[in-house]
Coordinates of C-alpha atoms in Angstrom, one line a residue:
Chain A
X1168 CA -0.1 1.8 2.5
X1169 CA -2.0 1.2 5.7
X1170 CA -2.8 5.3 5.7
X1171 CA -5.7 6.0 7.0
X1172 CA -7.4 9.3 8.0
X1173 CA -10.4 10.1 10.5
X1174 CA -13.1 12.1 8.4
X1175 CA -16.8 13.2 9.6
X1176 CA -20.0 11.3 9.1
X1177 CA -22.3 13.6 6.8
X1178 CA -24.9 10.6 6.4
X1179 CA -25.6 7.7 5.8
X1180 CA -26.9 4.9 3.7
X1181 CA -28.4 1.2 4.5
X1182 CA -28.6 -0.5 7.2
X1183 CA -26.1 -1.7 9.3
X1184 CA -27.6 -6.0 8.7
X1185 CA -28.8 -5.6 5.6
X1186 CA -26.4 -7.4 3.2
X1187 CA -28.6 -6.6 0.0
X1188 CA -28.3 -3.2 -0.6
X1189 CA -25.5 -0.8 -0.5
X1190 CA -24.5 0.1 3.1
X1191 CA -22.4 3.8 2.2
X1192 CA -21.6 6.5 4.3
X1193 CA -20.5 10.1 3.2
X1194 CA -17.9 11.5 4.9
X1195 CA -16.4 14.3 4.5
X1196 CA -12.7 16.1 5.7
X1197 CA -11.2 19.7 4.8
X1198 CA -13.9 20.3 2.6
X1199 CA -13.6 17.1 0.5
X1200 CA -16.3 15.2 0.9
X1201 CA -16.5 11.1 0.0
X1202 CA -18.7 8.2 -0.5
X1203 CA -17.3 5.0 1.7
X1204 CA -18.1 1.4 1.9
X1205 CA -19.6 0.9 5.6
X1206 CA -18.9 -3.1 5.4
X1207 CA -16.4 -3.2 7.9
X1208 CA -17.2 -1.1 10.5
X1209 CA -17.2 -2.2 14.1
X1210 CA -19.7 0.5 15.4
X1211 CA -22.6 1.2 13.0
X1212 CA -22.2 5.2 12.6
X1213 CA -24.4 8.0 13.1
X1214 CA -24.4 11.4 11.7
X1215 CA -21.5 13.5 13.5
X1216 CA -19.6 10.6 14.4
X1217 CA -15.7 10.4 12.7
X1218 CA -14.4 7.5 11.0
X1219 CA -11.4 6.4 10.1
X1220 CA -11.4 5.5 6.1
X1221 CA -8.8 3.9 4.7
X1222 CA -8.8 3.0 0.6
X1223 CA -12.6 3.5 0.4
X1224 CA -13.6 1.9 3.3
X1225 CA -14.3 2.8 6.8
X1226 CA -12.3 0.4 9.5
X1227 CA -13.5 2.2 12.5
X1228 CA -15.4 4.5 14.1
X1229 CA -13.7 6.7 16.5
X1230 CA -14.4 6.4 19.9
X1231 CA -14.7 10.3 21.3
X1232 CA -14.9 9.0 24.7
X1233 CA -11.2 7.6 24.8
X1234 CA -9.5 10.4 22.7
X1235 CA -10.9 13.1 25.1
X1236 CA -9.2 11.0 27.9
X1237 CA -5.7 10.0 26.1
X1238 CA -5.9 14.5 25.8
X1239 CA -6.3 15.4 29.2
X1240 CA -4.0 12.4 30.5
X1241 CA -1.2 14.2 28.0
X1242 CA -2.6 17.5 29.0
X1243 CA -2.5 16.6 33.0
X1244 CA 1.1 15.8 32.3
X1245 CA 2.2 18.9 30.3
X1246 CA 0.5 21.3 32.8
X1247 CA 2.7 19.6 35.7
X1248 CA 5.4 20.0 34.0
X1249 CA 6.1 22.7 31.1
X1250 CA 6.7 26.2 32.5
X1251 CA 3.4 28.2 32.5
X1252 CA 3.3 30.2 29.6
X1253 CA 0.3 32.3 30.2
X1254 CA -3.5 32.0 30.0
X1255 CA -5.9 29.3 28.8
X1256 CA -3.5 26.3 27.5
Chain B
X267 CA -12.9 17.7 18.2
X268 CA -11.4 16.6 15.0
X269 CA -8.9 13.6 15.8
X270 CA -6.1 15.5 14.2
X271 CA -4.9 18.5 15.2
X272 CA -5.1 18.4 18.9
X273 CA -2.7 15.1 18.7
X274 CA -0.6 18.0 16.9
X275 CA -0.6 20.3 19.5
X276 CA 2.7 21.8 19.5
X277 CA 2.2 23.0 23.8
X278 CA 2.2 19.2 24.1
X279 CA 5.6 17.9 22.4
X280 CA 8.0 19.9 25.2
X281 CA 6.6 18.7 28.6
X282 CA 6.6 15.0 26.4
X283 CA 9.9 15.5 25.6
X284 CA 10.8 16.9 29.2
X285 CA 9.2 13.7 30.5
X286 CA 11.3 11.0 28.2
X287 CA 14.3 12.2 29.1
X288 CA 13.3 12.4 32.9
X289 CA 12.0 8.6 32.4
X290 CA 15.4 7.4 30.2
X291 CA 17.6 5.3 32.4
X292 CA 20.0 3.9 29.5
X293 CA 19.4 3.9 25.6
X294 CA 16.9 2.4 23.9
X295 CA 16.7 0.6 20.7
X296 CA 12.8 0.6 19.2
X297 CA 11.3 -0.6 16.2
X298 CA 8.5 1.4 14.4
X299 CA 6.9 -1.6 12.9
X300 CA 4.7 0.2 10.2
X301 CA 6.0 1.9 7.1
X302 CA 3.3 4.8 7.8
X303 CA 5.0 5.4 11.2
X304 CA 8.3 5.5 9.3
X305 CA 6.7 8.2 7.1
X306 CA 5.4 10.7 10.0
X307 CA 8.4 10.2 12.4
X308 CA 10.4 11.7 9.2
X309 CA 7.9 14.2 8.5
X310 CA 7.4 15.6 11.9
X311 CA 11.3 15.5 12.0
X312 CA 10.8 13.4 15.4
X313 CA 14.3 11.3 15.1
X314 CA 15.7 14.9 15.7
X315 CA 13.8 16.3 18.7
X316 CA 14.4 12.5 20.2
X317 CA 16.9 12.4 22.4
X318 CA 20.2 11.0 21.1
X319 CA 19.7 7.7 23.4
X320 CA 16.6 6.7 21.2
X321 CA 17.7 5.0 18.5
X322 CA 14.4 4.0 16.4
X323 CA 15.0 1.1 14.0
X324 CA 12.4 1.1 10.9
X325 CA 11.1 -2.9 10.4
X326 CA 9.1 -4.6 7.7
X327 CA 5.9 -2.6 8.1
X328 CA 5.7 -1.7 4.3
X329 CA 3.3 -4.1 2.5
X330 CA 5.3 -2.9 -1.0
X331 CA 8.3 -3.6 0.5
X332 CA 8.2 -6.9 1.9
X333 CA 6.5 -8.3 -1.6
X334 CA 9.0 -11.1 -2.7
X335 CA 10.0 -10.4 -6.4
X336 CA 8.7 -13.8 -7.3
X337 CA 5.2 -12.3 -6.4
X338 CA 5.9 -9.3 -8.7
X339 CA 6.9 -11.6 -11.3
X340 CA 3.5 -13.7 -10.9
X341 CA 2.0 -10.4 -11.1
X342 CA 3.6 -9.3 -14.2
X343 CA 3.1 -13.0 -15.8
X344 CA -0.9 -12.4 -15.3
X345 CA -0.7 -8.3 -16.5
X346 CA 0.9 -9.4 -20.1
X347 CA -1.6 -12.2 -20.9
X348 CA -4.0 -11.2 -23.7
X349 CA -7.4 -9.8 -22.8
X350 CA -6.1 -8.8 -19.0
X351 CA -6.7 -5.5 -17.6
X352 CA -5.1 -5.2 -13.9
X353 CA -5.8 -2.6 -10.9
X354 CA -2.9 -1.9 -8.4
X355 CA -2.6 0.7 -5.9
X356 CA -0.1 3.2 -7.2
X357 CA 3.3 1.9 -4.3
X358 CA 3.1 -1.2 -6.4
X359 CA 3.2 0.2 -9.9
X360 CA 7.1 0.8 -9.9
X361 CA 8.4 -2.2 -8.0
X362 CA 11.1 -4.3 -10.0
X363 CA 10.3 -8.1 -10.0
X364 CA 13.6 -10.2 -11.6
X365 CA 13.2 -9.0 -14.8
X366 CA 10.7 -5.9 -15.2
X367 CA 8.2 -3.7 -12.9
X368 CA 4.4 -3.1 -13.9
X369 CA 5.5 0.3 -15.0
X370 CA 8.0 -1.3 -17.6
X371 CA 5.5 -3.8 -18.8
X372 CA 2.4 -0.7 -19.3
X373 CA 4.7 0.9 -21.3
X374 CA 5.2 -2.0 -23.3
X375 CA 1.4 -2.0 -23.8
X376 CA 0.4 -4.4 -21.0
X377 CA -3.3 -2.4 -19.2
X378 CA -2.2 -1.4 -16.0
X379 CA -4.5 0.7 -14.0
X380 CA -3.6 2.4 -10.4
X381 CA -6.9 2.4 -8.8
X382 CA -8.0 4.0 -4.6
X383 CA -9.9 1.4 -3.7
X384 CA -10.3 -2.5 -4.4
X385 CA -14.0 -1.2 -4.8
X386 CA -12.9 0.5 -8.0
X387 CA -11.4 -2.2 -8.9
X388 CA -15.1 -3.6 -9.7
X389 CA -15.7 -0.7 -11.1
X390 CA -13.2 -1.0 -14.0
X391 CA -14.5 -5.1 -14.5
X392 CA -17.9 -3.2 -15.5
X393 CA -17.0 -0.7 -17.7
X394 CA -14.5 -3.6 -19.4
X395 CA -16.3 -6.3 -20.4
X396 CA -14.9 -8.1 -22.8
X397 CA -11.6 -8.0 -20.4
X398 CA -10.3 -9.9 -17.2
X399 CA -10.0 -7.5 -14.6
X400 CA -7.6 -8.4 -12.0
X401 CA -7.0 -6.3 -8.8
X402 CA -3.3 -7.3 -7.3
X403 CA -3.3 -7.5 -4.1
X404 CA -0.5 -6.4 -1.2
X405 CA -1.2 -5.5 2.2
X406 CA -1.7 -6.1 6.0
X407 CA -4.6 -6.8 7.8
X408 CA -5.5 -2.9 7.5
X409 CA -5.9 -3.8 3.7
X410 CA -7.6 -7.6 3.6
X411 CA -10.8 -7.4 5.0
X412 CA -11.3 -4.6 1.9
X413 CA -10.0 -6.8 -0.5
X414 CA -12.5 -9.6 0.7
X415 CA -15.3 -7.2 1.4
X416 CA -14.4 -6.8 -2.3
X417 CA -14.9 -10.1 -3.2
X418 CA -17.8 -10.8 -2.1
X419 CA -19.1 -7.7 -3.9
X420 CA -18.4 -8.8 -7.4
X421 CA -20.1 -12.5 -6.1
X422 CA -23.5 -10.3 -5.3
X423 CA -22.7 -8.2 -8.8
X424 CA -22.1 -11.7 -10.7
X425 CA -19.0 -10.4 -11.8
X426 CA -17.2 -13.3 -14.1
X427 CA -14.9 -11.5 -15.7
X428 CA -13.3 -9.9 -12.4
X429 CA -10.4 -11.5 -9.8
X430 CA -7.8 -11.0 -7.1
X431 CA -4.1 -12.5 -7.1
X432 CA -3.3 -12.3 -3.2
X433 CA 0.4 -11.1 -1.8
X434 CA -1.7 -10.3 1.1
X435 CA 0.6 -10.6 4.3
X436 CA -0.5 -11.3 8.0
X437 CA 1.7 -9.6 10.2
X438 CA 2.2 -10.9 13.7
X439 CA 3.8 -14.0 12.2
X440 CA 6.4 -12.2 10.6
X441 CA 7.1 -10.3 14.2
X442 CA 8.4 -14.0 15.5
X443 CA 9.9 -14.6 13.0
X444 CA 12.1 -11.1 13.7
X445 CA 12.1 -11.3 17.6
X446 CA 13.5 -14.8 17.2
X447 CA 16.7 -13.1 15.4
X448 CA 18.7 -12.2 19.4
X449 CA 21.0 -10.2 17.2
X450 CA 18.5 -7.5 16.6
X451 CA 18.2 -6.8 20.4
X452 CA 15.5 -4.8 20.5
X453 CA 13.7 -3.3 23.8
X454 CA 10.5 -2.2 22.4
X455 CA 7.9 -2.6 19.4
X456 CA 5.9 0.8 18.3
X457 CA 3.4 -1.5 16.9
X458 CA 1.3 -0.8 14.0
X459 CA -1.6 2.0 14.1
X460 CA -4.0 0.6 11.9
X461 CA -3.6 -3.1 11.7
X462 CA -4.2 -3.2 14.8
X463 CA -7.2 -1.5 14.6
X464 CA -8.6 -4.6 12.8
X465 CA -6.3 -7.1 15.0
X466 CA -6.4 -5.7 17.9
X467 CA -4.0 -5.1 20.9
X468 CA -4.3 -8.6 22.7
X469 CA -2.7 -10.0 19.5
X470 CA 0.6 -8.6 20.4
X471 CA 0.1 -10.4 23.6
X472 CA 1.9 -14.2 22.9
X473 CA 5.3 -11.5 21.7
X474 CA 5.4 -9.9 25.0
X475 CA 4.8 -13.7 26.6
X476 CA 7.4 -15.5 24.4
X477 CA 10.6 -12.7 23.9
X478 CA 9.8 -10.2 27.1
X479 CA 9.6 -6.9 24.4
X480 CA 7.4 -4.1 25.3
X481 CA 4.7 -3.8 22.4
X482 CA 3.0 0.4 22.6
X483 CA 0.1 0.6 19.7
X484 CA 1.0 4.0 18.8
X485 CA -1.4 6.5 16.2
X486 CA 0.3 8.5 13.6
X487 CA 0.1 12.4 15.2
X488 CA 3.3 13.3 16.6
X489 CA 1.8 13.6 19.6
X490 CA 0.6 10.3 19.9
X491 CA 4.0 8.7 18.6
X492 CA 5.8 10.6 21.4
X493 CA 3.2 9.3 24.2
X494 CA 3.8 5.7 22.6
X495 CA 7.9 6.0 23.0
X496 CA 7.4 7.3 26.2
X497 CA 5.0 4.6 27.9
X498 CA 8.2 2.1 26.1
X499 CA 10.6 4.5 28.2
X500 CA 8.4 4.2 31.0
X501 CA 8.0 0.3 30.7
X502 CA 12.1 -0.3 30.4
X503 CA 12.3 2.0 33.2
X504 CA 10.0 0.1 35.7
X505 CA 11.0 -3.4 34.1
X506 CA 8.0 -4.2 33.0
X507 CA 6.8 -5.3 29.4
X508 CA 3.2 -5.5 28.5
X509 CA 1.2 -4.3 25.8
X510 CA 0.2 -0.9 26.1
X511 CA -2.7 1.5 23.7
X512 CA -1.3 4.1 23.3
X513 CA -4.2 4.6 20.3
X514 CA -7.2 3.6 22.0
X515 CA -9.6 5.7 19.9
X516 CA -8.8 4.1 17.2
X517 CA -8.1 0.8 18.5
X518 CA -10.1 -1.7 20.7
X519 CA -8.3 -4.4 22.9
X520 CA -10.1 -7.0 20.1
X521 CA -9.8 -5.4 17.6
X522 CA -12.2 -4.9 15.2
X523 CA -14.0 -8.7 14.6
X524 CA -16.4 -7.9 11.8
X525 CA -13.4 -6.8 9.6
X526 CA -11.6 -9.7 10.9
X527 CA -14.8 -12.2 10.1
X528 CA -14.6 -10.6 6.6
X529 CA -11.3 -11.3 6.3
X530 CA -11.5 -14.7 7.6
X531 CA -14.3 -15.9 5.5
X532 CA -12.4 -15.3 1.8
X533 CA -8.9 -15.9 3.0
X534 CA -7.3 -18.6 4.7
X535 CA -3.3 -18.7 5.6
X536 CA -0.6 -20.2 3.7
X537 CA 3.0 -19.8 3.4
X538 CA 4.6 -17.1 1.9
X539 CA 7.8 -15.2 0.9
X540 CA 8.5 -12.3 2.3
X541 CA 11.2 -10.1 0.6
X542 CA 14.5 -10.2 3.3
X543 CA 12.4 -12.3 5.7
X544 CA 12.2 -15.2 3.3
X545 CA 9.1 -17.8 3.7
X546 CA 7.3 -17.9 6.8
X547 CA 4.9 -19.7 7.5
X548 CA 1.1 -19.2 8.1
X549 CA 1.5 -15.8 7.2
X550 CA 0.1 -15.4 3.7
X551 CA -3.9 -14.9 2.6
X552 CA -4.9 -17.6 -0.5
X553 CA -8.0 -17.0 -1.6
X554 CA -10.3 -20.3 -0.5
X555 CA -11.7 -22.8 -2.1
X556 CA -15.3 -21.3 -2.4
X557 CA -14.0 -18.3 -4.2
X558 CA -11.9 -20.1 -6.5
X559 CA -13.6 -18.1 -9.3
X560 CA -11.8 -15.1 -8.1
X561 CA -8.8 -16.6 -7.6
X562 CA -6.3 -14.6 -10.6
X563 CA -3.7 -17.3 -9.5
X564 CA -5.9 -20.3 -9.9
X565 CA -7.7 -18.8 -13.2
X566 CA -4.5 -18.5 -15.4
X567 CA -3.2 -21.1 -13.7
X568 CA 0.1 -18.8 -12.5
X569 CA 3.6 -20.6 -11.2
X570 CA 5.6 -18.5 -8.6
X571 CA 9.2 -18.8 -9.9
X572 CA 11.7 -18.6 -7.3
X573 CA 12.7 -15.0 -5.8
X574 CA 15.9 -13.0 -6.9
X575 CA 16.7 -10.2 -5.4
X576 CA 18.7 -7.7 -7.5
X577 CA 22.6 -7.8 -6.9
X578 CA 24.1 -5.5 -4.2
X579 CA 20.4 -4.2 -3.1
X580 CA 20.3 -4.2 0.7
X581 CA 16.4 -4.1 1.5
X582 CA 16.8 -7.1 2.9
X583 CA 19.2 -6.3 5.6
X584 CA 17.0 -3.2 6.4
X585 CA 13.8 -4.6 6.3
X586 CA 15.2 -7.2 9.4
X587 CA 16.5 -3.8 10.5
X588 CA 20.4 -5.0 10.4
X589 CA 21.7 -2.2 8.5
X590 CA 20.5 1.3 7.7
X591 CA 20.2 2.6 4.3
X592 CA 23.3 4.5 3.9
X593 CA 25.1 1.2 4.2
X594 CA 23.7 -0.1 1.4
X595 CA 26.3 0.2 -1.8
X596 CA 23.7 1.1 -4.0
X597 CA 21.8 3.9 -2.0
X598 CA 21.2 7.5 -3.5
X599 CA 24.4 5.8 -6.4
X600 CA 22.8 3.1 -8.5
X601 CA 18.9 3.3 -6.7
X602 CA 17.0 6.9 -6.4
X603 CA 13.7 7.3 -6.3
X604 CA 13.4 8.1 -9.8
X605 CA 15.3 5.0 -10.4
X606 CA 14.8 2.8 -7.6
X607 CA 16.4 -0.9 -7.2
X608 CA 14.7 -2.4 -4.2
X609 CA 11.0 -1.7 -3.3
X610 CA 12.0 0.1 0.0
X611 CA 13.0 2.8 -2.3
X612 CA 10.2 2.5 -4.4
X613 CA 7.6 2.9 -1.6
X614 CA 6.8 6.1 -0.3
X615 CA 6.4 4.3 2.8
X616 CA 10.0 2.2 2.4
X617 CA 13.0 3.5 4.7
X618 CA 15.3 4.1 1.8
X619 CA 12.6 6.3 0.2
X620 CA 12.7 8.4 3.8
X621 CA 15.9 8.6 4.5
X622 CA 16.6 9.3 0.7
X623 CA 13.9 11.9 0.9
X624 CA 14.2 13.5 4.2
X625 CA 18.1 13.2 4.4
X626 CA 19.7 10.1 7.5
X627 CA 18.9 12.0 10.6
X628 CA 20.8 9.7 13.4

């Protein structure tokens, strides 16, 4: 019920303020590609940014910054202490 | 980068693993609050890999679930009026009130429509004119601010002929009301994904301050539910509890206050039944005054009866999480999901619909 999936910003329509015409982004995931409602969002999007849509809408935009760093925290502690299993990862 | 698959990196799930059972000191029991969390623990086949000391209790985090049969009979009173044309999202369509389901009552000719979105709700009210279009509402917090963002669509479109009837749910008062039960004896909360994208983490805050439980926000990869059971792990271990993000890029420590401003502007609490919880208070959404004319439940003028929940079903009991499905009488005899009793087998989201579907586990 509360499902919700992060899917790509292809563009964008409206203005973040202006409540008189449509504010809609297309996003698109997997190759489907969707118009959302931008009403709710916390963080006006840009082009490139992900969002995370959930029934039509757009709740969030995802912040980049703090998923590269919840990674390497979770990659920090797997390196320290899984066995080495070769090159790269 | 696309948010998904490196939180499903399977070079990630050992050293997690290696680290949790490092960092257990005695068992745990932890609630996964949210039905969707339910859902991918079960998918991932997490209860499994877990070691046997985590014992992970599902709670009333399905919005389907926790709808009080009284509000699926007000539902059903409004679908069989003449001229009424109503939108659900499909969890809802097969959920048995006292008497019948929305299902039962389409195929006795009443217009039910599943629809995606509230938003297409609208839709249908303008390609039906001469109809009532009524969108049923269930949800959290996640859900609300889209039903109101809805709302005040169809007052910019003029829309007459469209309404809501709110079973919306607000869900932190519902946690008191199941931290307050000692029996339950919980040690941690895994605390909903998305509402608390919209609520935020400090709203878990006043249950870590009044009943000492460690609350993790935890996102829906299987990496990111493992981080989340391990920072509660980590939390027993040092005797701490706090709040903890474990899903900070998708939620802020506020919370997301537009949504919430949305939310707040249509809907104002009021008490409501919960199914197995029973009325609590302040933790309903009516529909206020100023949008009275998109108020279902004030337009046919609709009287809750009182709630009856069908003989021998259990989903009660597991919604508090007090017993598990298999110790319900009538699970996988009487209710299936083809032929389901009690909404948490209806749901795909419920726990009896899980378990059912992905066999007990522990």
């Amino acid at each position: 019920m509360c499902l919700a999936v992060p899917m790509r910003v292809i563009a964008v329509k409206g203005s973040r303020d202006d409540f008189t015409s449509s504010r809609i982004g297309i996003v698109e995931a997997g190759g489907i590609e969707k118009e959302v409602r931008l009403d709710l969002v916390d963080r006006w999007p840009q082009v490139g940014d992900y969002l995370i849509i959930h029934a039509g809408f757009a709740i969030h935009t995802l912040d980049a910054d703090e998923a590269l760093t919840n990674l390497r925290l979770l990659r920090e502690m797997a390196d320290g202490l899984a066995p080495r299993s070769g090159p790269g990862e | 980068m696309d948010y998904v698959s490196e939180f499903r990196d399977k070079t990630l799930i050992a050293p997690l693993l290696a680290e949790l059972k490092q960092t257990l000191t005695r068992p745990l029991r932890l609630m996964e609050v949210c039905g969707t969390h339910t859902m991918a623990i079960f998918r991932h086949g997490l209860r499994a890999i877990l070691p046997p000391e985590i014992e992970l209790i599902s709670g009333p985090g399905c919005p389907v679930c926790v709808t009080a049969s009284s509000h699926i009979d007000g539902f059903l009173d409004v679908a069989q009026r003449d001229g009424v044309r109503v939108a659900i999202f499909g969890d809802l369509f097969r959920v048995p009130g006292s008497q019948s389901s929305l299902a039962r009552a389409q195929a006795a000719g009443a217009k039910v429509e599943i629809v995606y979105s509230p938003m297409d709700a609208l839709t249908l009210a303008e390609k039906h004119e001469g109809e009532e279009v009524v969108f049923l509402a269930v949800g959290f917090e996640t859900t609300m601010p889209l039903v109101a963002a809805t709302i005040l669509e169809a007052g910019r479109r003029k829309l007459a002929h469209f309404s809501v009837f709110s079973a919306g749910k607000i869900m932190p008062p519902a946690l008191h009301a199941l931290l307050a039960d000692r029996e339950l004896a919980l040690d941690g909360l895994l605390c909903p994904g998305h509402v608390s994208t919209i609520i935020g983490a400090e709203a878990y805050e006043p249950l870590v301050r009044d009943y000492g439980i460690s609350c993790v926000i935890a996102g829906f990869e299987p990496v990111d539910i493992l981080q989340a059971v391990l920072l509660l792990a980590r939390q027993k271990r040092d005797g701490r509890a706090e709040v903890e993000n474990g899903y900070a890029r998708a939620v802020a420590w506020q919370g997301n206050s537009r949504a919430r401003q949305v939310m707040n502007e249509v809907f104002a609490p009021v008490d409501t039944p919960w199914r197995g919880l029973g009325m609590i208070k302040a933790s309903g959404m009516a529909i206020r005054e100023e949008f009275a004319c998109f108020d279902a439940e004030r337009k046919f003028a609709v009287r809750l009866p009182e709630s009856i929940e069908p003989k021998g079903c259990l989903c009660g009991e597991i919604l508090r999480g007090r017993k598990k499905p298999q110790a319900c009488p009538l699970f996988k005899s009487r209710c299936t999901p083809m032929d389901p009793v009690g909404p948490c087998m209806v749901s795909s989201e419920g726990t009896c619909a899980a378990y059912y579907r992905f066999g007990e586990g522990r």
